[in-house]
Structures are given as C-alpha cells and as structure tokens.
Coordinates of C-alpha atoms in Angstrom, one line a residue:
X666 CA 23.8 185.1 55.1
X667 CA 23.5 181.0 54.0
X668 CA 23.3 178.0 55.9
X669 CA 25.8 175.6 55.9
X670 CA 25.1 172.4 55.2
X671 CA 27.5 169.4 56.7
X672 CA 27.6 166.2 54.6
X673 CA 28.8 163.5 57.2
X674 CA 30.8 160.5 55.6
X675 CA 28.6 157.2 55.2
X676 CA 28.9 155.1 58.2
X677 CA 28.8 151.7 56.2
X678 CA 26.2 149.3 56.7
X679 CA 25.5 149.4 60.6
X680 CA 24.8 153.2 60.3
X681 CA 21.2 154.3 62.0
X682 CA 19.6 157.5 60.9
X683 CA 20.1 159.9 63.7
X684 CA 16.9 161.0 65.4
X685 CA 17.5 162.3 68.8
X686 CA 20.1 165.1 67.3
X687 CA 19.0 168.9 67.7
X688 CA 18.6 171.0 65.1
X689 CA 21.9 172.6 65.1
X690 CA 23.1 175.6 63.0
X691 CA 26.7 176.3 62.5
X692 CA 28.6 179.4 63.2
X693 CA 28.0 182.2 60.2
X694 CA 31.2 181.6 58.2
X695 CA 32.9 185.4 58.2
X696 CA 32.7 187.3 55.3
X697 CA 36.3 187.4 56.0
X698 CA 39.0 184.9 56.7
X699 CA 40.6 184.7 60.3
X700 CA 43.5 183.1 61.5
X701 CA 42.5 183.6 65.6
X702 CA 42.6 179.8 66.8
X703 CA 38.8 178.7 67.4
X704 CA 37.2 175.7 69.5
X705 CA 35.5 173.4 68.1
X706 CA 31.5 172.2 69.0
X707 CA 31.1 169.1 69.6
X708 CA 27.6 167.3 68.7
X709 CA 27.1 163.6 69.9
X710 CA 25.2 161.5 67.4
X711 CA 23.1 158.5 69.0
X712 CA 21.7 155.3 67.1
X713 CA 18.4 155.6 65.6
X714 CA 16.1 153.4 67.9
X715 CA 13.6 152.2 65.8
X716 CA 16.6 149.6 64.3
X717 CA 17.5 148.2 67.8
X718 CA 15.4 145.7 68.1
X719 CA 17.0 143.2 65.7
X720 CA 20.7 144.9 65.4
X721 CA 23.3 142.7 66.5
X722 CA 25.6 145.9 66.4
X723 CA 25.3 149.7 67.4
X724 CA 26.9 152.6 65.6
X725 CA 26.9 156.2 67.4
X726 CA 28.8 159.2 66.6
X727 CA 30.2 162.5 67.8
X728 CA 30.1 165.4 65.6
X729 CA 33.4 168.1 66.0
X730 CA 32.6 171.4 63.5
X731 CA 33.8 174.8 63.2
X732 CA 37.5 174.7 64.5
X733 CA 40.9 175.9 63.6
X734 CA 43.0 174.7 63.0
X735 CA 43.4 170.8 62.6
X736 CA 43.9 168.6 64.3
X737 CA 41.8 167.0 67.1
X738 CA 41.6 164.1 69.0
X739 CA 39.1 162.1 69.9
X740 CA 38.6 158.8 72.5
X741 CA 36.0 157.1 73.3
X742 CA 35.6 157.0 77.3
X743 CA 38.8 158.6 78.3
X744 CA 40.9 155.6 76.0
X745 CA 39.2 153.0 77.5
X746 CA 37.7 151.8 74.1
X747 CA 40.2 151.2 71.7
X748 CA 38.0 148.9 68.8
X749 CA 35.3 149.5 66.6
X750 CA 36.3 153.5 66.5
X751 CA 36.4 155.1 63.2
X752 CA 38.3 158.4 62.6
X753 CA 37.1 160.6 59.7
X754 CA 39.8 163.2 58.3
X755 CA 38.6 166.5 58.8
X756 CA 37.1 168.9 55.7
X757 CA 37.5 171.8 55.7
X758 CA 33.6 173.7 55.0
X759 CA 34.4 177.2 54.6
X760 CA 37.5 179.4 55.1
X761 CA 40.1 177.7 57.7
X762 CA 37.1 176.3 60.1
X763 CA 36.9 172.4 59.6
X764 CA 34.9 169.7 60.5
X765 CA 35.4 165.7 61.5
X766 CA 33.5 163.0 62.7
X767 CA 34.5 160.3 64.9
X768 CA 32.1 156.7 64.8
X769 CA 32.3 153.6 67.5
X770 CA 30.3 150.6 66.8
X771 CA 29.2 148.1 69.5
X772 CA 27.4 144.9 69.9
X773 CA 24.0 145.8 70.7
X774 CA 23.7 144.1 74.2
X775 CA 26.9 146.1 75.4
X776 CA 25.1 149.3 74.1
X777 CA 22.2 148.4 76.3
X778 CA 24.1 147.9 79.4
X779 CA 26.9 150.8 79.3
X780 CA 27.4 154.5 78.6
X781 CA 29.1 156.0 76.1
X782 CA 31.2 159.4 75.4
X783 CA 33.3 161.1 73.4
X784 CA 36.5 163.0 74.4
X785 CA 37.3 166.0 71.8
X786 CA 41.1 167.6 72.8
X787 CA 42.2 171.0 70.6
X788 CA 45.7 171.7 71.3
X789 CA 45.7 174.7 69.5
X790 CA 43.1 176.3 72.0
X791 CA 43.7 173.7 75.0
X792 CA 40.0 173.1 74.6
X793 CA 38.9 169.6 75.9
X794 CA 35.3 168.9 75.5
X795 CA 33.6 165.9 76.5
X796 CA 29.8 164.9 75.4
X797 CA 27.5 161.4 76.3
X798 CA 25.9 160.1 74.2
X799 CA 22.2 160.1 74.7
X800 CA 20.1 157.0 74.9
X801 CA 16.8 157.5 72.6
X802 CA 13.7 156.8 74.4
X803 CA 12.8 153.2 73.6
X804 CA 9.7 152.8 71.7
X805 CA 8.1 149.6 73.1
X806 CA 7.1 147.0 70.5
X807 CA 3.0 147.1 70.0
X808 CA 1.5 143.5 68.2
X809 CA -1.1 144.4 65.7
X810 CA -4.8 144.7 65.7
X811 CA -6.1 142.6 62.8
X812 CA -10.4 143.2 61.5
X813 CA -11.1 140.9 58.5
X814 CA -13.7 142.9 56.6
X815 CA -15.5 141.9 53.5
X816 CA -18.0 143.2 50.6
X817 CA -22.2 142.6 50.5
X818 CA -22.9 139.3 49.8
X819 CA -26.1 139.6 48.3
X820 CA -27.5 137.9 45.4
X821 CA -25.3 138.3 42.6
X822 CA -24.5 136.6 39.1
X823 CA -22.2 133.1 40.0
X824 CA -18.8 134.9 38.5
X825 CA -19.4 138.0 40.8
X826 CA -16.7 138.6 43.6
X827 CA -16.5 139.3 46.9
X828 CA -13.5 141.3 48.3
X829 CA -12.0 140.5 51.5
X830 CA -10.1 143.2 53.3
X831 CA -8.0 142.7 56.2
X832 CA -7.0 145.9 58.3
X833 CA -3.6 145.8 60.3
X834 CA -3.5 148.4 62.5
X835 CA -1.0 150.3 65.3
X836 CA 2.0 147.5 64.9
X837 CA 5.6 148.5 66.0
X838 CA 8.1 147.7 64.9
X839 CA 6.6 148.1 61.1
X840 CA 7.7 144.9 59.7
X841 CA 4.7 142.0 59.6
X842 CA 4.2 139.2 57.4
X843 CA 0.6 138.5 55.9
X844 CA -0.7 135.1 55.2
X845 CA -4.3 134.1 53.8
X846 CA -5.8 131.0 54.9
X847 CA -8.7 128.9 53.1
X848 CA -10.2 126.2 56.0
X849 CA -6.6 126.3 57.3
X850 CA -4.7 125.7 54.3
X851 CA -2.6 128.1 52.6
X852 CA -1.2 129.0 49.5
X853 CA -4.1 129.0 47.5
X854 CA -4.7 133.0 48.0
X855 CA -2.8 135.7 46.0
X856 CA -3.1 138.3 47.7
X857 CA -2.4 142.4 47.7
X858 CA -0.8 143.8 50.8
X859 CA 0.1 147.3 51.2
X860 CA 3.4 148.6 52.6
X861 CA 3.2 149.6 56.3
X862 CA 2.8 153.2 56.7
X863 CA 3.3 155.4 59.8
X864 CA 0.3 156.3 61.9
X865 CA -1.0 160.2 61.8
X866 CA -0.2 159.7 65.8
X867 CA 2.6 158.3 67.6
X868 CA 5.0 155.7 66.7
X869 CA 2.9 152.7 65.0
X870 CA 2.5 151.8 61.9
X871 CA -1.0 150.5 59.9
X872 CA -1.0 148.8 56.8
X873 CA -3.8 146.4 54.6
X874 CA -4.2 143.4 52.7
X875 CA -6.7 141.8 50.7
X876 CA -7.8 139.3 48.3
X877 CA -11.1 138.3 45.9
X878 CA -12.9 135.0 46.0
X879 CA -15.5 133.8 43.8
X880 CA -19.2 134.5 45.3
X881 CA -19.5 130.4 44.8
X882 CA -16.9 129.3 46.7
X883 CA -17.8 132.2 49.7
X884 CA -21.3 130.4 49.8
X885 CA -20.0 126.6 50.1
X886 CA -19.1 128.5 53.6
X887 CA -15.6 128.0 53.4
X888 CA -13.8 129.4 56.1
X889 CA -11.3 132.6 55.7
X890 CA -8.8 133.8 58.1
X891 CA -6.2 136.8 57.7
X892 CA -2.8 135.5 59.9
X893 CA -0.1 138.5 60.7
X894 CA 3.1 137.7 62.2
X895 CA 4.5 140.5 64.0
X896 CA 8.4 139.5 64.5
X897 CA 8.8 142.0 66.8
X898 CA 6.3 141.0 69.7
X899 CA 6.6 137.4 68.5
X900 CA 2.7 137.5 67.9
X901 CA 0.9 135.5 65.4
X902 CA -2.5 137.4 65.0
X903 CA -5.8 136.3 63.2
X904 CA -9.3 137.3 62.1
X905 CA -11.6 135.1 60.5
X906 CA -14.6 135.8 57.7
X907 CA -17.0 133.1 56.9
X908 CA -20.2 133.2 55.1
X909 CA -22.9 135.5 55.9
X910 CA -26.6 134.7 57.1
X911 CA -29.8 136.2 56.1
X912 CA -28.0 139.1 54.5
X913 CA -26.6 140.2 57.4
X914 CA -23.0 141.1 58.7
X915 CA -21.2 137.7 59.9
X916 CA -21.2 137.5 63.6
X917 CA -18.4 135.3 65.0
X918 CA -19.8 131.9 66.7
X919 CA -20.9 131.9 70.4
X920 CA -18.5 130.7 72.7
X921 CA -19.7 127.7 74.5
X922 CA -18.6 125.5 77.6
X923 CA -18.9 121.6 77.6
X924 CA -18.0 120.0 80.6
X925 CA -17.4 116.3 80.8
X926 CA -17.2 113.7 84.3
X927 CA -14.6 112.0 85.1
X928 CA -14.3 108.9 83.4
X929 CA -14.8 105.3 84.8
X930 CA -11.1 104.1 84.1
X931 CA -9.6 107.6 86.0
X932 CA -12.1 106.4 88.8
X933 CA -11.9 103.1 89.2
X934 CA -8.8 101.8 88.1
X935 CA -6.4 105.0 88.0
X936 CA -8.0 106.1 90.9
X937 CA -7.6 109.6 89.8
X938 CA -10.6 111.3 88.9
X939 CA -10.5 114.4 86.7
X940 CA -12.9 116.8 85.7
X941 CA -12.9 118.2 81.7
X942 CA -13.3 122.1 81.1
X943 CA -13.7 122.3 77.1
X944 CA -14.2 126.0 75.9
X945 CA -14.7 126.3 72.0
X946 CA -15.3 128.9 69.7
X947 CA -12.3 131.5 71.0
X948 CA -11.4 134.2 68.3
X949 CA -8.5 134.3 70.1
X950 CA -6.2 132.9 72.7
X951 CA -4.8 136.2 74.4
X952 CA -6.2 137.0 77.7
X953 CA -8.1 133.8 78.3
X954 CA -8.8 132.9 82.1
X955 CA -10.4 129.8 83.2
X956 CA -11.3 128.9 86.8
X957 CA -12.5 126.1 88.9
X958 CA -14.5 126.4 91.7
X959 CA -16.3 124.1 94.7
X960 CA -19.2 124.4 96.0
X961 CA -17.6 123.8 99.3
X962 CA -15.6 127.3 99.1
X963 CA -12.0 125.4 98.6
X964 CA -9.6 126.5 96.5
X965 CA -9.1 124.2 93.7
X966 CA -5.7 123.2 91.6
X967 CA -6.1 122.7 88.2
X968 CA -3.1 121.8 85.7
X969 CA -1.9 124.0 83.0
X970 CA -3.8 125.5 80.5
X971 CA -4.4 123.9 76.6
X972 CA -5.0 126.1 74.1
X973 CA -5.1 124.1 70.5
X974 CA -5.6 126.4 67.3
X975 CA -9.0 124.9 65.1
X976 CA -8.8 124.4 61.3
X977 CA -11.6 127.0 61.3
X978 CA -9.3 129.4 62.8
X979 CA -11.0 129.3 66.6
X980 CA -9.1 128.7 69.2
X981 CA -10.0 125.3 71.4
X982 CA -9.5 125.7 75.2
X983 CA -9.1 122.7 77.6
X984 CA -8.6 123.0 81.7
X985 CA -8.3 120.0 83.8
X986 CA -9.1 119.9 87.4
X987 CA -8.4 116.5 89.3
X988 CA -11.0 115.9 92.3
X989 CA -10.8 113.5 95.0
X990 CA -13.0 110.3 94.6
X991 CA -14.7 111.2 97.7
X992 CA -16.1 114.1 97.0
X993 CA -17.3 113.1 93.9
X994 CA -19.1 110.3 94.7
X995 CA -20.9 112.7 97.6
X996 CA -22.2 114.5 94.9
X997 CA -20.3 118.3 95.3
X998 CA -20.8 120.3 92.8
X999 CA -17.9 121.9 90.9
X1000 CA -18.3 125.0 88.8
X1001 CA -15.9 126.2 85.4
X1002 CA -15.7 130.1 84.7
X1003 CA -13.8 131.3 81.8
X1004 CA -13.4 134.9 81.0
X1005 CA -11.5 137.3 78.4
X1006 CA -11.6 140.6 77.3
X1007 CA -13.9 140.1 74.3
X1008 CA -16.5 138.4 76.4
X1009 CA -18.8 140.5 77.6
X1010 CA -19.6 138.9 80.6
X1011 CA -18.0 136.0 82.1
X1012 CA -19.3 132.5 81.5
X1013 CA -19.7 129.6 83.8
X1014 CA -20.7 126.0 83.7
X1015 CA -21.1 123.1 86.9
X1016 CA -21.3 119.8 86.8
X1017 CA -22.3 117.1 89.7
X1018 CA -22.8 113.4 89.9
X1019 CA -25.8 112.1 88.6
X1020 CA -28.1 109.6 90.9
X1021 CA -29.1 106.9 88.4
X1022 CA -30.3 103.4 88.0
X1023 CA -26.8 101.0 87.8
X1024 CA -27.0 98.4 84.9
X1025 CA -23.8 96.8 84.2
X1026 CA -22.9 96.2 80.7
X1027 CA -22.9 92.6 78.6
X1028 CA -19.5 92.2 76.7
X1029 CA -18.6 90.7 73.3
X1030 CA -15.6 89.8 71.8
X1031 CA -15.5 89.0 68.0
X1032 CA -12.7 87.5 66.5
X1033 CA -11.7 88.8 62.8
X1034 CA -14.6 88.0 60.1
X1035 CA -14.3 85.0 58.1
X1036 CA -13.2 87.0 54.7
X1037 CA -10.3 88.7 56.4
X1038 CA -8.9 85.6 57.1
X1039 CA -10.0 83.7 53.8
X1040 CA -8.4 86.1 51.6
X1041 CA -5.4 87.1 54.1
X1042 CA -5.6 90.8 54.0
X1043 CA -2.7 92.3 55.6
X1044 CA -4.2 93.6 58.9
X1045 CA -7.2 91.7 60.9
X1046 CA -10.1 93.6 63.1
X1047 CA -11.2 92.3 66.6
X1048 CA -14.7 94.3 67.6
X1049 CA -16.1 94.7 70.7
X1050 CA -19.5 95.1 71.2
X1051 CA -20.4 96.5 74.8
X1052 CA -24.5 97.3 75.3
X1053 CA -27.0 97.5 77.8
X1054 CA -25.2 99.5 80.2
X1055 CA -26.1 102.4 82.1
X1056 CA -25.3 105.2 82.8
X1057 CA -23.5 105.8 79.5
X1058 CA -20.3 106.6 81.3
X1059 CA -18.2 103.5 80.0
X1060 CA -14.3 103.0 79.0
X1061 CA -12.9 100.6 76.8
X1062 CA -8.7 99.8 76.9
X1063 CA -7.4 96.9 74.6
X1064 CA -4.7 94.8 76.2
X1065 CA -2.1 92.2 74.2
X1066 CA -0.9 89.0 76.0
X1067 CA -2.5 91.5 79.1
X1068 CA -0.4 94.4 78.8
X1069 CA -2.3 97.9 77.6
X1070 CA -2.3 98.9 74.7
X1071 CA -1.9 102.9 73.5
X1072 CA -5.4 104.5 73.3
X1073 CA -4.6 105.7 69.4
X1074 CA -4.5 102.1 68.3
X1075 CA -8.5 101.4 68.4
X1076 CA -11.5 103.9 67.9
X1077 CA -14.4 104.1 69.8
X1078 CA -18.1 105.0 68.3
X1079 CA -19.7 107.3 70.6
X1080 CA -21.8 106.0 73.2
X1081 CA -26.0 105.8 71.6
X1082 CA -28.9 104.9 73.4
X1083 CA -30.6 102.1 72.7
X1084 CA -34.2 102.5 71.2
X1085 CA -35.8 99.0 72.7
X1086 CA -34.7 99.3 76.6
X1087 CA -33.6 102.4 77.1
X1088 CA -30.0 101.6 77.5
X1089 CA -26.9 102.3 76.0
X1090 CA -24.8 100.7 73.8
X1091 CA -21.0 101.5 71.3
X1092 CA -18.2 99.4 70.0
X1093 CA -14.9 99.2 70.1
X1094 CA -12.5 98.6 66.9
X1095 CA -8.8 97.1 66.9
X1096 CA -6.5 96.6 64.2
X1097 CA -3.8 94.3 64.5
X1098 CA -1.0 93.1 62.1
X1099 CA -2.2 90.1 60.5
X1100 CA 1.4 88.4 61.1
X1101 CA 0.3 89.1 65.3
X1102 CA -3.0 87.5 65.1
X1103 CA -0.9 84.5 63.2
X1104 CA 1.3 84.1 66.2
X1105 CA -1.7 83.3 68.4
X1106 CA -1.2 86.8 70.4
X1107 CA -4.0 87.1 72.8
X1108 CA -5.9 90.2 72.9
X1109 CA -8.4 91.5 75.6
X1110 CA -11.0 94.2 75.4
X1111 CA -11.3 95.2 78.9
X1112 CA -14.2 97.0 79.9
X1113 CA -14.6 99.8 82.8
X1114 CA -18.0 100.5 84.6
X1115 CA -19.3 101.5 87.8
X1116 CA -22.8 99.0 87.2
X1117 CA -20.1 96.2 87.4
X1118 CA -19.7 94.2 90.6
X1119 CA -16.1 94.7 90.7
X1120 CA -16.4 97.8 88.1
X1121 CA -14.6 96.1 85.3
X1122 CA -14.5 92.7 82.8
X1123 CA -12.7 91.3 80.4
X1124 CA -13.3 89.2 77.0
X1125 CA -10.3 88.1 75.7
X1126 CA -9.8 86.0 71.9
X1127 CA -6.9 84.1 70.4
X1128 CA -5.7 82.3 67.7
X1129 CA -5.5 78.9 68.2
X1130 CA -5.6 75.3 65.8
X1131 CA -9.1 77.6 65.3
X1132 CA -10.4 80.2 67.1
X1133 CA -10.5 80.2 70.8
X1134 CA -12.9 82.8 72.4
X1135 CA -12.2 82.7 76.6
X1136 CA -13.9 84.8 78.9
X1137 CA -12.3 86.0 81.9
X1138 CA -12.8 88.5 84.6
X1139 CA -9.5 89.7 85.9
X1140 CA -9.7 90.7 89.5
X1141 CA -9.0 94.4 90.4
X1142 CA -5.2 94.7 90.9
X1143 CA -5.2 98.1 92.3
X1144 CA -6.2 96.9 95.8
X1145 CA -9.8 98.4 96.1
X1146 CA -10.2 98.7 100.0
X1147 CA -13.7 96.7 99.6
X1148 CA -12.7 94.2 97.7
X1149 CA -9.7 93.0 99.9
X1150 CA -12.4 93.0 102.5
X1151 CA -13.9 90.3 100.5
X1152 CA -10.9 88.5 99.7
X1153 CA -9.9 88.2 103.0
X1154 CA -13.4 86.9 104.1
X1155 CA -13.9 84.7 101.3
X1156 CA -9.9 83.0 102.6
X1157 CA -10.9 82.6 105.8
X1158 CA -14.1 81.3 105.5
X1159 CA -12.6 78.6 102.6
X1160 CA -9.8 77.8 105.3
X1161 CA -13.0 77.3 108.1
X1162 CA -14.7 75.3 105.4
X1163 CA -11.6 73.2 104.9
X1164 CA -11.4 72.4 108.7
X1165 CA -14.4 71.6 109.6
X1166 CA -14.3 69.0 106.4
X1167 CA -11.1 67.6 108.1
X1168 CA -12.7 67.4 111.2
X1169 CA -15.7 65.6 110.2
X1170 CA -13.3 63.0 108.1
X1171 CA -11.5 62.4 111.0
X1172 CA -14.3 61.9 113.3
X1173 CA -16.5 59.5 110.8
X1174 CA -13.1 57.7 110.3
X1175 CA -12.8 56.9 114.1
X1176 CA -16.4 56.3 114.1
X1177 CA -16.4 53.6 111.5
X1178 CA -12.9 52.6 113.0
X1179 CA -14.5 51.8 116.3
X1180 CA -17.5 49.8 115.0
X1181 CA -15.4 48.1 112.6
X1182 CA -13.1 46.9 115.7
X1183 CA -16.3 46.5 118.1
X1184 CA -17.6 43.8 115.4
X1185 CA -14.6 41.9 114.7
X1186 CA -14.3 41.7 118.6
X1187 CA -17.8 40.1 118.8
X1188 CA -17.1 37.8 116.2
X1189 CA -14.0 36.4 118.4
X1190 CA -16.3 35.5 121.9
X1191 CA -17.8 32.1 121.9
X1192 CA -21.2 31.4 122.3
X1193 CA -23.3 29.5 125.3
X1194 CA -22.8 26.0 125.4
X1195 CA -26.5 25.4 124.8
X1196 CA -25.8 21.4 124.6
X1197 CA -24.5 21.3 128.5
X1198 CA -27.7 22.9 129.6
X1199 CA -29.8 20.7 128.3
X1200 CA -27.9 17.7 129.4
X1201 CA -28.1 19.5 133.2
X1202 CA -31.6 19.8 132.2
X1203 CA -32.1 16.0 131.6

C-alpha cells in the first residue's frame, strides 16, 4: 500500500507555509475502481504565523480530498465573503476520487479581528461540511541579546589582529540588521555576519557577526560598539568593546551620579529652582529608574526622563526635579536613586545647600580688541571677565539693546579657583556680527549671584564716535518681596525728605520776610527831637 501525496496549486505571492495543519493521510486508494458516490474531507489550511507581523494581507485555505464525483462548492462564511476567494479545479489523484482547494486572502488587520470558515456542499452525497479556520498561536516578538566579545590582546607584532565577535542571541522575528561602529561613526567596518539560524529550543533565532581591527588602532583605545536593529520589537540594541587594561578582560565603566544645585539665574531671577540628576556611563537605556527623594518624607515630582546616546556608545541620563526656593535655602536635603537591572545594587546621591562665606563678584566688560577692529574681520568678540566671587555658583546671560540673548550664542570657561585669594573666577565670550557692533548695538553681560546686594549686575558696552563702556545695575524686575520693601521705604522717606525741605524754605522765607518788613518799618519812624529838649532845657 503507498501514500499519496497531494501537490496543492501555488498560492501566488501572499501564500504562508502552513504550520498548524495535522499530519493527514488520505484514504488507501482501492485496488479497484468504485463508482459508489463518496464525501469528501475537508482540511482547513491557516496562515503561517511567523509572516504576520509585517503582512499587509492574509492567505488561508481549506483543503476538499477524496470525493466523487465533482463538483463541490465552497463559500467562505455561509456567502458572506464574496472577494479575495480563489477556486482551484479539482484533480483527480487516483481512480474517480478528486481533490480541490479553495484560497481567501484578507488584509491582515481584518484577519486579526474576525473568524473565518469554509462551507464544502456535495450534491452528489448531500454532504455539507463546514471547518474554521484555526488561529496559530502567536509567537510574541523577543529583541535580541547582543555580547561584544573579542580576542587576547596581549603583546603582539604591530600588524597582528584582533577579532571582535558580536553574539546576537534569542531574536524573533529572525530578521535584524548589524551595524559596526568606530567612536560612533560608521562605515569604516566590513564586516562578516552570519545568517540567523533557529534556536535548538523554542521559537528564536541566534545569529553572529564580526570584524578584525589592527592591534594598533585597538590600543589608541578607540571605542567599538556592535548596533542590532530588530524591526520587529523596534529595538536598537548595542554592546561596546574598548581596549583592555593590564591584560585583563575589559570591564565596562562604573556608572557614576553627579548632582548639580540649582543655579543662581533659576533662583534669583526665574524664581524656579531646579535640582540636576546626571547619570553617566549606562550600557544601556532599557529599564532605567531614577527617583527623587526629601528628607522631609514628601513625595517629589520630577519631569520626564532624558536619556541621550554618548559617542562612546554609553548611554547619558538626566532627571530634573524643581524644588521650592524655601526649602532650599533652609538647607533640606534631597537625595537621587537610580536603579536598573544590570546594577547590582541601587545607587544614590544627595545634595544640600552649602553654608559659606558670601563675596560678590567684580565685573568687566571688554569691548572687541584693537586688531579686530583694525583689520575689520567679519565678526567682533566682547569678553567678560567675572572674578573674586564666591561660592562658585555664578550665571552669566548676554543681553542686546537689553533683551536676552539665546544661551548657544556665547561660551562659558568653567568656573576656577583663584590661586592668590582663594576665590573664584571664569569668563564669558560673545560673538557678534561685525555689521551689529557697527550699528552701535549695545550689548550687556549680566551677571547672576547670591553675594550681590540685589543678586545681580550688569556691564554694558557700545559703539559709539569711539568706544563707550557704561556701567549699570538694572534693578530686579521680577518684584523680589524684599526689595520692594526697600523701594517703598526709600519713596517715602525721599517724599518726607522733600517736605520737610519745603517746610523749612517756607518758614526761613517768612522769617527773613518779617525782619525784612520789621526793618523797613523802623527806618519809616522819626527820631526824638533832641534840639527842643535842650532849648526846654535852657
């Protein structure tokens, strides 16, 4: 007795290999013919689910062997599909019993949200058989694990090699896309990279890539990262390799925490105080957590995330938390956490404000330098030194005809400490158009700390018939509670000032006014006649 084997008709280019179909065996064929009428068995044929994910159409089946004789009908859901069904003419196998198939293809989204069937009628033996068509279990997509390995790097001749391999492991769906980076640039790689291949167990698929650099360019400790995209979870995964120290495996950099204050301008003139969470040195960005906390058991609110990708291939981390101006300036103490998987223990960070001797900075404006305007280059540079300060907590904004201008425009050096006095001291550069400076713009450096009386000044420059350097302090326009306190005492005492002036005109006026009328009155009256009484007295 032999098999038979059924060749289906090709289902064009949106047919999926069948994979949830039973192993089915047709009927013996007879040794000898028979004309007895026979019903047919009916085999439903669902979509092979591995191709799901990115079809934009679905292509099932139903399967009608062994009957006799022809014909049969087939719908799709009792006639209520009437498109994308594709009627195959029946063959006959062996003797009289014949065979069909019957395909409907559908857009993938109404495949995912419906149910299918197939209605088989045989007049011939009234038989009407009816079969659904079986979803597959749905293999959920899995990113890849990516591990960057490489060869010894021991001492070795300069033109000796060193092999980088990069393992992609337990992926589904099995297409990925391997890209080698050199300190962040690619292209400069040619690399090797295996097809994927089907894991021993379950669903996922592994494959490898790898590429050779030269031992001198793997000691200049350049940077090598292995990048897989993986379509199918929309995953962009990376491992990095970098030179090796004391002839030992490379261990990946520490993850460290850096936590900055807020600074003067968010305190003093935004009045909106901040606090700066920077974690660096992340192999990866998946399944980071970072928390703020109080040390007066509140719940803090900190705003979204940042996660920025390094040209070493680490991952940069910044969380911002804003804090009332209060409770900074009590001195509360505010604590970062940051966890993830490949930490083995969470780490954590606080930060406080710092009790310290105030000493408010000396500003100076320079104008351009003499040879920039001599031989008209086409941009000029104002500096601005700012020094003796303390504590180094200090922010610089440049203004023009006093309005701000964007932070990207000027650099900053970083803050140093001064060797003589133990202060602190940086500048500030701006570049400005050399047509702009010719138009005698004014520009301000405006300068933001808390040793300041009213926590800010200003130097301002212009070009004039020469240069004009003005200093100005600008008073602080976003109402400080303390300093409209002194406004309003300084106003009333100059209106008190002015009175009392006025009052002490007008009295020495009516002063003099009366001795000047008392005189004139005695000049008027006439004196004794002296010559009678002596005649009397004669």
């Amino acid at each position: 007795m032999n098999d038979v084997v059924l060749l289906i008709p090709a289902l064009g280019k949106h047919v999926h290999v069948w994979t949830c179909l039973e192993r089915h065996v047709l009927n013996p064929v007879l040794s000898h013919l028979t004309a007895t009428p026979t019903a047919p068995s009916v085999f439903p044929l669902p979509p092979y689910g591995e191709d799901l994910s990115t079809a934009s159409e679905v292509t099932v089946g139903c399967l009608v062997s062994n009957y006799f004789p022809a014909p049969v009908t087939v719908q799709w859901n009792k006639g209520a599909i009437s498109t994308g069904i594709r009627n195959f003419p029946p063959a006959v196998i062996s003797g009289d019993l014949s065979t069909s198939t019957s395909t409907l293809t559908v857009p993938a989204a109404r495949w995912k949200d419906g149910q299918f069937e197939c209605d088989v009628a045989h007049p011939a033996t009234s038989s009407e058989i009816t079969k659904v068509i079986p979803v597959c279990e749905k293999n959920e997509p899995v990113p890849p694990e990516v591990r960057l390995l490489h060869s010894s790097c021991k001492g070795r001749s300069s033109d000796a090699t060193i092999e980088l391999h990069c393992l992609i492991s337990h992926f589904y769906p099995n297409v990925v896309t391997v890209e080698w980076l050199v300190d962040g640039q690619a292209g400069l790689l040619v690399p090797n990279t295996e097809a994927p291949r089907k894991d021993s167990t379950g669903y996922t698929f592994s494959t490898s890539s790898s590429v050779n650099v030269t031992q001198a360019d793997w000691l200049e400790g350049n940077s090598y990262i292995c990048q897989v995209t993986h379509p199918g979870t929309q995953t962009k995964v990376k491992s990095l390799a970098k030179k090796c120290r004391d002839d030992s495996s490379c261990v990946p950099t520490e993850v460290r925490i850096y936590l900055l204050p807020p600074t003067p301008k968010d305190l003093f003139i935004n009045r909106d105080p901040k606090l700066y969470c920077n974690v660096v040195n992340l192999e990866t960005q998946e399944g980071l957590e970072v928390n703020w906390a109080r040390e007066k058991k509140v719940s803090m609110v900190s705003e979204p995330l940042s996660v920025t990708e390094q040209p070493n291939g680490t991952y940069r981390a910044l969380s911002v938390a804003p804090v009332s101006l209060e409770d900074w300036n009590d001195g509360e103490t505010f604590t970062c956490t940051v966890k993830q998987e490949g930490i083995p223990a969470p780490i954590s960070k606080s930060i406080f404000k710092k009790t310290v001797d105030l000493r408010a900075p000396s500003v100076y404006l320079y104008p351009p330098p003499h040879e920039e305007i001599t031989i008209r280059t086409p941009t000029m540079t104002l500096t601005c030194l700012v020094k003796d300060f303390s504590p180094p907590d200090v922010s610089i904004q440049w203004l023009k005809n006093h309005n701000a201008l964007s932070e990207d425009l000027h650099v900053n050096t970083p803050v140093l400490k001064d060797k003589t006095n133990g202060s602190h001291f940086c500048y500030s550069k701006l570049d400005i158009p050399a047509e702009e400076w010719n138009q005698g713009n004014s520009y301000t450096c405006m300068v933001v700390h808390e040793g300041l009386p009213m926590k800010f000044t200003q130097r301002s420059v212009e070009k004039s018939q020469g240069v004009t350097v003005s200093v100005t302090t600008i008073p602080n326009y976003e109402k400080d509670d303390e300093l409209e306190s002194l406004y309003t005492t300084t106003w009333i005492f100059s209106i008190l000032f002015l009175l009392s002036v006025c009052y002490s005109a007008s009295v020495t006026l009516f002063k003099v006014k009366w001795l000047f009328s008392t005189v004139i009155h005695l000049k008027k009256q006439p004196g004794p006649e002296y010559k009678n009484v002596i005649q009397q007295a004669a």
